[in-house]
Coordinates of C-alpha atoms in Angstrom, one line a residue:
M1 CA -2.8 -38.2 21.1
F2 CA -2.0 -39.4 17.5
N3 CA -3.8 -38.4 14.4
K4 CA -7.0 -40.0 13.9
E5 CA -5.5 -42.3 10.9
T6 CA -3.3 -44.0 13.3
Y7 CA -6.4 -45.1 15.4
I8 CA -8.5 -46.0 12.3
R9 CA -5.6 -48.1 11.3
R10 CA -5.0 -49.7 14.5
R11 CA -8.8 -50.5 14.7
K12 CA -9.0 -51.8 11.3
E13 CA -6.0 -54.3 11.9
L14 CA -7.5 -55.3 15.3
Q15 CA -10.8 -56.3 13.5
R16 CA -8.9 -58.3 10.9
L17 CA -7.1 -60.3 13.6
V18 CA -9.9 -61.2 15.9
G19 CA -12.1 -62.1 12.9
D20 CA -15.6 -61.9 14.1
G21 CA -18.0 -60.9 17.0
V22 CA -18.1 -57.7 19.0
I23 CA -15.0 -56.2 20.7
V24 CA -15.7 -54.2 23.8
L25 CA -12.7 -52.3 25.2
F26 CA -13.3 -50.7 28.5
G27 CA -11.8 -47.6 29.5
N28 CA -10.8 -46.9 33.1
N29 CA -13.1 -44.8 35.5
E30 CA -11.9 -42.4 38.4
S31 CA -10.3 -44.5 41.1
P32 CA -11.1 -43.1 44.6
C33 CA -8.0 -42.1 46.8
N34 CA -9.3 -41.9 50.2
F35 CA -13.0 -41.0 49.7
P36 CA -15.4 -41.2 46.7
N37 CA -15.0 -37.7 45.2
N38 CA -11.0 -37.6 45.8
G39 CA -9.7 -39.4 42.9
Y40 CA -6.1 -40.4 42.3
Y41 CA -4.5 -37.7 40.2
P42 CA -3.5 -37.6 37.4
F43 CA -6.3 -39.7 36.0
R44 CA -4.8 -42.8 34.2
Q45 CA -6.5 -44.4 31.2
D46 CA -6.5 -48.1 30.3
S47 CA -3.5 -48.7 28.0
S48 CA -5.2 -50.8 25.5
F49 CA -8.1 -48.3 25.3
L50 CA -5.6 -45.6 24.8
Y51 CA -3.8 -47.7 22.0
Y52 CA -7.2 -47.9 20.0
F53 CA -9.3 -45.1 20.9
G54 CA -6.8 -42.4 22.3
Q55 CA -9.1 -40.5 24.5
Q56 CA -8.0 -39.8 28.1
R57 CA -11.5 -39.1 29.6
D58 CA -12.7 -41.4 32.4
G59 CA -16.1 -43.4 31.9
L60 CA -15.6 -44.4 28.2
V61 CA -16.0 -47.7 26.4
G62 CA -15.0 -48.6 22.7
V63 CA -17.1 -51.0 21.0
I64 CA -16.1 -52.6 17.6
D65 CA -18.8 -54.6 15.9
I66 CA -16.7 -56.7 13.4
D67 CA -19.6 -58.4 11.7
N68 CA -21.4 -55.1 10.8
N69 CA -18.1 -53.1 10.3
T70 CA -19.2 -50.4 12.9
E71 CA -17.5 -48.6 15.7
T72 CA -19.1 -46.7 18.6
L73 CA -17.5 -44.8 21.1
I74 CA -19.7 -45.2 24.4
G75 CA -19.9 -42.7 27.2
D76 CA -22.2 -39.9 29.1
D77 CA -21.5 -36.2 28.4
I78 CA -20.6 -34.4 31.6
D79 CA -23.2 -32.0 33.0
I80 CA -23.1 -28.3 34.0
E81 CA -22.2 -29.0 37.6
D82 CA -18.9 -30.9 36.5
I83 CA -18.1 -28.1 34.2
V84 CA -18.3 -25.5 36.9
W85 CA -15.4 -27.7 38.6
Y86 CA -13.4 -28.9 36.0
G87 CA -14.2 -26.9 32.8
S88 CA -15.6 -27.7 29.5
V89 CA -14.6 -30.8 27.9
N90 CA -15.5 -32.2 24.4
S91 CA -18.7 -34.1 23.9
V92 CA -18.3 -37.7 23.2
S93 CA -19.4 -37.3 19.9
N94 CA -16.6 -34.9 19.2
M95 CA -14.1 -37.3 21.0
A96 CA -15.3 -40.0 18.6
S97 CA -14.9 -37.9 15.7
E98 CA -11.3 -37.0 16.7
V99 CA -10.1 -40.5 16.5
G100 CA -12.3 -41.5 13.4
V101 CA -15.2 -43.2 15.1
S102 CA -18.5 -42.5 13.2
H103 CA -20.9 -43.5 16.2
S104 CA -21.3 -42.4 19.7
A105 CA -23.9 -43.3 22.4
P106 CA -24.6 -42.8 26.0
M107 CA -23.7 -45.4 28.4
K108 CA -27.1 -47.2 28.7
E109 CA -26.6 -48.2 24.9
L110 CA -23.9 -50.6 26.1
T111 CA -26.5 -52.7 27.7
K112 CA -28.5 -53.0 24.3
I113 CA -25.4 -53.5 22.4
C114 CA -24.5 -56.6 24.8
N115 CA -28.0 -57.9 25.1
D116 CA -28.4 -58.0 21.3
A117 CA -25.2 -59.8 20.7
L118 CA -25.9 -62.4 23.5
R119 CA -29.4 -63.0 22.1
Q120 CA -27.8 -63.5 18.6
K121 CA -25.0 -66.0 20.2
R122 CA -22.4 -63.8 18.9
K123 CA -18.9 -63.8 20.6
I124 CA -18.4 -60.7 22.8
H125 CA -14.7 -60.3 23.2
F126 CA -13.0 -58.5 26.2
L127 CA -9.7 -58.1 27.7
P128 CA -9.1 -59.6 31.5
P129 CA -10.2 -56.8 33.7
Y130 CA -8.1 -55.5 36.6
R131 CA -10.2 -53.1 38.4
F132 CA -13.2 -54.0 40.5
D133 CA -15.6 -51.4 39.0
I134 CA -15.2 -52.9 35.6
K135 CA -15.5 -56.3 36.7
L136 CA -19.0 -55.4 38.2
Q137 CA -19.8 -53.9 35.1
I138 CA -18.8 -57.0 33.1
L139 CA -21.0 -59.0 35.6
D140 CA -24.1 -56.8 35.0
L141 CA -23.4 -56.7 31.2
L142 CA -22.6 -60.4 30.5
G143 CA -23.5 -62.2 33.5
I144 CA -20.0 -63.5 34.2
H145 CA -18.8 -63.6 37.8
P146 CA -15.7 -61.7 38.5
N147 CA -14.0 -65.0 39.6
Q148 CA -14.5 -66.3 36.1
Q149 CA -13.7 -63.2 33.9
K150 CA -10.0 -63.7 33.5
E151 CA -10.7 -67.3 32.0
S152 CA -13.8 -66.0 30.0
A153 CA -11.7 -63.2 28.5
S154 CA -11.0 -63.4 24.7
M155 CA -7.8 -65.2 23.9
N156 CA -8.3 -64.2 20.4
L157 CA -8.4 -60.4 21.3
I158 CA -5.5 -60.9 23.8
K159 CA -3.3 -62.4 21.0
A160 CA -4.2 -59.7 18.7
V161 CA -3.4 -56.8 21.2
V162 CA -0.1 -58.4 22.1
K163 CA 0.8 -58.8 18.5
M164 CA 0.0 -55.3 17.7
R165 CA 1.3 -53.5 20.8
S166 CA 4.5 -55.5 20.9
V167 CA 6.0 -53.8 17.9
K168 CA 6.4 -50.2 18.3
D169 CA 5.9 -48.0 15.2
A170 CA 7.8 -44.7 14.6
E171 CA 5.3 -42.6 16.4
E172 CA 5.5 -44.7 19.5
I173 CA 9.3 -44.7 19.4
K174 CA 9.2 -40.9 19.4
E175 CA 7.1 -41.0 22.4
L176 CA 9.3 -43.4 24.2
E177 CA 12.4 -41.2 23.3
H178 CA 10.7 -38.1 24.9
A179 CA 9.9 -40.2 28.1
A180 CA 13.6 -41.2 28.1
T181 CA 14.7 -37.5 28.1
I182 CA 12.6 -37.1 31.4
G183 CA 14.0 -40.3 32.9
Y184 CA 17.7 -38.7 32.1
Q185 CA 16.6 -35.7 34.0
M186 CA 15.3 -37.9 36.9
H187 CA 18.4 -40.0 37.4
T188 CA 20.9 -37.2 36.8
T189 CA 18.9 -35.2 39.5
A190 CA 19.5 -38.1 41.8
M191 CA 23.0 -38.3 41.0
R192 CA 23.6 -34.5 41.8
L193 CA 21.7 -34.8 45.2
I194 CA 23.5 -37.8 46.6
K195 CA 25.6 -37.1 49.5
P196 CA 25.9 -38.4 53.2
G197 CA 23.2 -37.0 55.5
R198 CA 20.5 -36.6 53.1
T199 CA 17.6 -38.9 53.3
E200 CA 16.5 -41.4 50.8
K201 CA 12.9 -39.9 50.8
Y202 CA 14.1 -36.4 50.0
I203 CA 16.1 -37.4 46.9
A204 CA 13.2 -39.7 45.6
G205 CA 10.8 -36.7 46.1
Q206 CA 13.0 -34.7 43.9
V207 CA 13.3 -37.4 41.3
N208 CA 9.4 -37.7 41.4
G209 CA 9.0 -33.9 41.1
I210 CA 10.9 -33.9 37.7
A211 CA 8.7 -36.5 36.2
L212 CA 5.5 -34.6 37.4
S213 CA 7.0 -31.2 36.1
Y214 CA 7.6 -32.6 32.7
G215 CA 5.3 -35.4 32.0
S216 CA 2.2 -37.1 33.5
S217 CA 3.6 -38.9 36.4
V218 CA 6.2 -41.5 37.3
S219 CA 5.9 -44.7 35.4
F220 CA 6.1 -46.7 38.7
P221 CA 6.6 -45.8 42.3
T222 CA 10.3 -44.7 42.4
I223 CA 12.7 -47.2 44.2
F224 CA 15.5 -45.2 46.1
S225 CA 17.3 -47.2 48.8
Q226 CA 20.7 -48.0 50.3
H227 CA 19.2 -51.5 50.6
G228 CA 19.7 -52.3 47.0
E229 CA 19.2 -56.0 47.9
I230 CA 15.6 -55.3 48.4
L231 CA 14.5 -55.5 44.8
H232 CA 11.6 -53.1 45.4
G233 CA 13.0 -51.1 48.2
A234 CA 10.9 -48.0 48.8
P235 CA 12.6 -44.9 49.9
S236 CA 12.9 -44.5 53.8
L237 CA 13.7 -41.5 56.1
N238 CA 17.0 -43.0 56.5
Q239 CA 20.1 -40.7 55.9
L240 CA 22.6 -41.7 53.2
E241 CA 25.9 -43.2 54.7
A242 CA 29.2 -42.6 53.5
G243 CA 30.8 -46.1 52.2
K244 CA 27.3 -47.4 51.1
L245 CA 25.8 -47.9 47.8
V246 CA 22.5 -46.3 46.8
L247 CA 20.0 -47.7 44.1
C248 CA 17.8 -45.6 42.2
D249 CA 15.3 -47.5 39.7
A250 CA 12.8 -44.8 38.5
G251 CA 11.2 -43.8 35.2
A252 CA 8.8 -41.3 33.7
E253 CA 5.4 -41.4 32.1
N254 CA 5.0 -38.8 29.6
M255 CA 1.8 -36.8 28.8
N256 CA 1.0 -39.7 26.1
N257 CA 1.5 -42.3 28.7
Y258 CA 4.6 -43.7 27.1
C259 CA 7.1 -45.0 29.8
S260 CA 11.0 -44.9 30.6
D261 CA 12.5 -47.3 33.2
N262 CA 16.1 -47.0 34.2
T263 CA 18.1 -48.1 37.2
R264 CA 21.7 -46.9 38.3
T265 CA 23.7 -47.7 41.5
M266 CA 26.1 -45.0 43.0
P267 CA 28.3 -44.7 45.9
V268 CA 27.0 -42.3 48.3
T269 CA 30.5 -40.5 48.7
G270 CA 30.9 -40.3 44.8
K271 CA 33.8 -43.0 44.9
F272 CA 33.4 -46.7 44.5
T273 CA 35.4 -48.8 47.0
Q274 CA 37.4 -51.6 45.4
R275 CA 35.0 -54.2 46.6
Q276 CA 32.0 -52.4 45.3
L277 CA 33.8 -51.9 42.0
E278 CA 34.6 -55.7 41.6
I279 CA 30.8 -56.6 41.9
Y280 CA 29.9 -53.5 39.9
S281 CA 32.1 -54.4 37.0
I282 CA 30.3 -57.8 36.7
V283 CA 27.0 -56.1 36.4
E284 CA 28.3 -53.7 34.0
A285 CA 29.7 -56.5 31.8
C286 CA 26.5 -58.3 32.0
H287 CA 24.4 -55.3 30.9
D288 CA 26.9 -54.6 27.8
Y289 CA 26.9 -58.3 26.9
A290 CA 23.1 -58.3 26.7
L291 CA 23.3 -55.2 24.3
E292 CA 26.0 -57.1 22.2
I293 CA 23.9 -60.2 21.4
S294 CA 20.3 -59.0 21.6
K295 CA 18.8 -58.9 17.9
P296 CA 16.0 -60.0 16.0
G297 CA 15.5 -63.8 16.0
V298 CA 17.2 -64.4 19.3
K299 CA 15.2 -65.7 22.2
Y300 CA 15.5 -63.2 25.2
F301 CA 15.3 -66.4 27.4
D302 CA 18.5 -67.3 25.8
V303 CA 20.2 -63.6 26.2
H304 CA 19.1 -64.2 29.9
L305 CA 20.9 -67.3 30.4
A306 CA 23.9 -66.1 28.5
V307 CA 24.2 -63.2 30.9
C308 CA 23.9 -65.6 33.8
R309 CA 26.7 -67.7 32.5
L310 CA 28.9 -64.6 32.2
M311 CA 27.9 -63.7 35.7
T312 CA 28.8 -67.1 37.2
D313 CA 32.3 -66.9 35.5
R314 CA 33.0 -63.6 36.9
L315 CA 31.7 -64.5 40.4
K316 CA 33.9 -67.7 40.5
E317 CA 36.9 -65.4 39.7
L318 CA 35.9 -63.5 43.0
G319 CA 35.6 -67.0 44.9
L320 CA 32.0 -66.4 45.5
M321 CA 30.8 -69.4 43.2
K322 CA 32.6 -72.6 42.2
G323 CA 32.1 -75.6 39.9
D324 CA 31.2 -76.2 36.6
T325 CA 29.4 -73.0 35.0
E326 CA 27.1 -74.8 32.8
E327 CA 25.8 -77.0 35.7
A328 CA 25.7 -74.1 38.1
V329 CA 23.3 -72.2 35.7
R330 CA 21.2 -75.3 35.1
A331 CA 20.8 -75.8 38.7
G332 CA 19.9 -72.2 39.3
A333 CA 22.7 -71.3 41.6
H334 CA 23.2 -68.1 40.2
A335 CA 19.7 -66.9 41.2
I336 CA 21.0 -66.5 44.8
F337 CA 22.5 -63.1 43.1
L338 CA 20.0 -62.6 40.4
P339 CA 16.4 -63.8 41.5
H340 CA 14.9 -61.9 38.6
G341 CA 14.6 -62.1 34.8
L342 CA 16.9 -59.8 32.6
G343 CA 13.9 -57.7 31.5
H344 CA 10.4 -57.2 30.3
M345 CA 8.4 -55.4 27.6
M346 CA 8.2 -51.6 27.5
G347 CA 5.7 -49.2 26.0
L348 CA 2.5 -47.7 27.2
D349 CA 2.9 -49.5 30.6
V350 CA 6.1 -50.0 32.1
H351 CA 5.7 -53.7 32.2
D352 CA 4.0 -53.5 28.9
M353 CA 0.7 -55.3 28.8
E354 CA 1.3 -56.9 32.0
N355 CA -2.5 -57.1 32.6
L356 CA -2.8 -59.5 29.7
D357 CA -0.5 -61.9 31.6
Q358 CA 3.2 -62.2 31.1
I359 CA 2.7 -65.9 29.7
N360 CA 0.9 -64.4 26.7
V361 CA 3.1 -61.1 26.3
G362 CA 6.7 -62.4 27.2
F363 CA 6.3 -65.9 25.9
D364 CA 4.6 -67.7 23.1
E365 CA 3.9 -71.3 21.8
E366 CA 7.7 -71.7 21.1
T367 CA 9.1 -70.3 24.3
R368 CA 7.5 -71.4 27.6
P369 CA 8.5 -70.0 31.0
N370 CA 10.3 -72.2 33.5
L371 CA 8.0 -71.8 36.5
N372 CA 9.6 -74.5 38.6
Q373 CA 13.0 -72.9 39.3
F374 CA 13.6 -69.9 41.7
G375 CA 14.9 -67.0 39.5
T376 CA 14.0 -68.2 36.2
N377 CA 10.4 -68.4 37.2
S378 CA 10.6 -64.4 37.5
L379 CA 11.6 -64.2 33.9
R380 CA 9.1 -61.9 32.3
M381 CA 10.4 -61.9 28.8
G382 CA 11.7 -64.9 27.0
R383 CA 10.2 -65.0 23.4
R384 CA 12.2 -64.3 20.1
L385 CA 13.0 -60.6 19.8
E386 CA 11.5 -58.8 16.6
E387 CA 12.6 -55.4 15.1
G388 CA 10.5 -52.8 16.9
F389 CA 10.4 -54.6 20.4
V390 CA 11.3 -52.2 23.4
V391 CA 12.6 -54.3 26.2
T392 CA 14.7 -53.6 29.4
D393 CA 18.2 -54.9 30.0
E394 CA 18.5 -55.1 33.6
P395 CA 21.0 -57.5 35.2
G396 CA 21.7 -57.0 39.0
I397 CA 23.8 -58.9 41.7
Y398 CA 22.1 -58.8 45.3
F399 CA 23.6 -60.1 48.4
I400 CA 20.2 -60.9 50.4
P401 CA 21.0 -61.9 54.0
D402 CA 17.9 -64.1 54.6
L403 CA 18.2 -65.7 51.2
I404 CA 22.0 -66.7 51.8
D405 CA 21.0 -68.2 55.4
D406 CA 18.0 -70.0 53.9
W407 CA 20.3 -71.7 51.2
K408 CA 23.2 -72.3 53.5
T409 CA 20.8 -74.0 56.0
S410 CA 19.2 -76.1 53.2
G411 CA 22.4 -76.9 51.5
Y412 CA 20.7 -75.7 48.3
C413 CA 23.4 -75.5 45.4
K414 CA 26.0 -76.0 47.9
D415 CA 28.3 -77.5 45.2
F416 CA 28.4 -74.0 43.4
L417 CA 28.3 -71.6 46.2
N418 CA 31.1 -70.6 48.7
F419 CA 28.9 -69.8 51.6
D420 CA 31.6 -68.8 53.9
K421 CA 32.6 -66.2 51.6
L422 CA 29.0 -64.9 51.1
E423 CA 29.0 -64.4 54.7
S424 CA 31.1 -61.3 54.5
Y425 CA 29.1 -59.8 51.8
K426 CA 25.8 -59.9 53.8
D427 CA 26.1 -56.0 54.5
F428 CA 27.0 -55.2 50.8
G429 CA 23.5 -54.5 49.5
G430 CA 22.8 -54.8 45.8
I431 CA 23.6 -53.5 42.3
R432 CA 21.5 -53.0 39.3
L433 CA 21.8 -51.4 36.1
E434 CA 18.9 -51.0 33.8
D435 CA 18.4 -49.3 30.3
D436 CA 15.6 -49.5 27.8
I437 CA 16.6 -50.8 24.3
L438 CA 15.0 -50.9 20.9
I439 CA 15.6 -54.0 18.9
T440 CA 16.7 -52.8 15.2
H441 CA 16.9 -54.8 12.0
D442 CA 20.4 -56.0 12.9
G443 CA 20.9 -55.5 16.6
C444 CA 19.6 -53.1 19.2
R445 CA 20.1 -49.4 20.5
F446 CA 19.3 -47.6 23.6
I447 CA 16.1 -45.5 23.8
G448 CA 17.0 -41.9 24.7
K449 CA 19.2 -39.5 23.3
D450 CA 21.4 -38.8 26.2
L451 CA 22.7 -41.9 28.1
I452 CA 22.6 -41.7 31.9
P453 CA 26.1 -42.4 33.0
Y454 CA 26.7 -45.9 34.1
H455 CA 30.4 -46.8 33.5
P456 CA 32.0 -46.5 36.9
N457 CA 34.5 -43.7 35.7
D458 CA 31.6 -41.8 34.1
V459 CA 29.5 -42.0 37.3
E460 CA 32.3 -40.8 39.3
A461 CA 33.2 -37.9 37.1
F462 CA 29.6 -36.9 37.0
M463 CA 29.0 -36.8 40.8
E464 CA 32.4 -34.9 41.2
N465 CA 31.7 -32.3 38.6
N466 CA 27.9 -31.7 39.2

């Protein structure tokens, strides 16, 4: 938790941006795992509640009455039975004081606050809920059916939160750097353990253990698979096989819930084959080109397309693509290899603020998503970059057998793809390289003091020597 002046400043700015009415920010409740008293561990607080109120306990709601310039932390104090099992915790009033909130009240007071605001026809601002218990609470408080709550959420509040959380301050960058140090340990642990005969699940378990040992948890379920062409491939009990590539996409969430997210692709034997190196070098070049051209004022959509053009040029050299590069990218032919976007926002969420809808987070009035074309419709981040943004740079090349067959059968983009040659790559898998980058005043830089090896010679040298 940051010092209370940070939270006071954030809430004051939030009031200014929203303008009037009552802001209600719901914290999370415990979420049952497989029966009511067995909650998922560790408890994960709502990120926007954390950003403005800082407290990790379940069952809390923050209320900001803009018109009357009052703030209240709502929640019930725990009873002696809970203390027996979980130990003493701060009272709600003490938690309020820690983050500079002058008032606290039990949960039943929230009903009165909402009823008074509704009776006075004042605007009640809330964010789109994503947990069903909060949806039911909103139904009870405001009479809005869960099916209508996303549309009824306050766009003024959404825009204000996105504006504030998008730009990371020095305290947040320090937290992200810390998360990156854990991520470095996770990925280099994987590199040390990779060898034929070990299972995907065993290595993924060791990677997850690093995150749990040094932080709060993983920032998302670890992807570790020899089937790198499956974008969210879960680790299996399959043994690693000589001659194959294995893709590790993993990140840490530190104790203050800031995240890291990196991907590396490695040869199981520690040495790339010539064919693997040919494809890997293209992904490496795309990754580095994004670093070169990302800076304030540049649309990340344009960075994505620039990377796609470079990828197309290089795949033409291998005979996998053909035709005019601009026409190929305009038609979306490259998406058979790169069916996702170049990156996403990073912060308190690994896909930062995704619950507020990517069209509000990664795009704006100037830059709109292209929802009608395969590949570009999955781009999470397209807006102009600003100093203080933290985004991922994650190009990849994947050979997805079913997608190759589908496009070949339909003749989709046949003028730009050599399907006969693609047939020989169906057993290749996929390669992705991903790092988290901070947009600086004149460019960008990596988040993290120690860079996880990704240049081919560095990967091979690390795996040989460790």
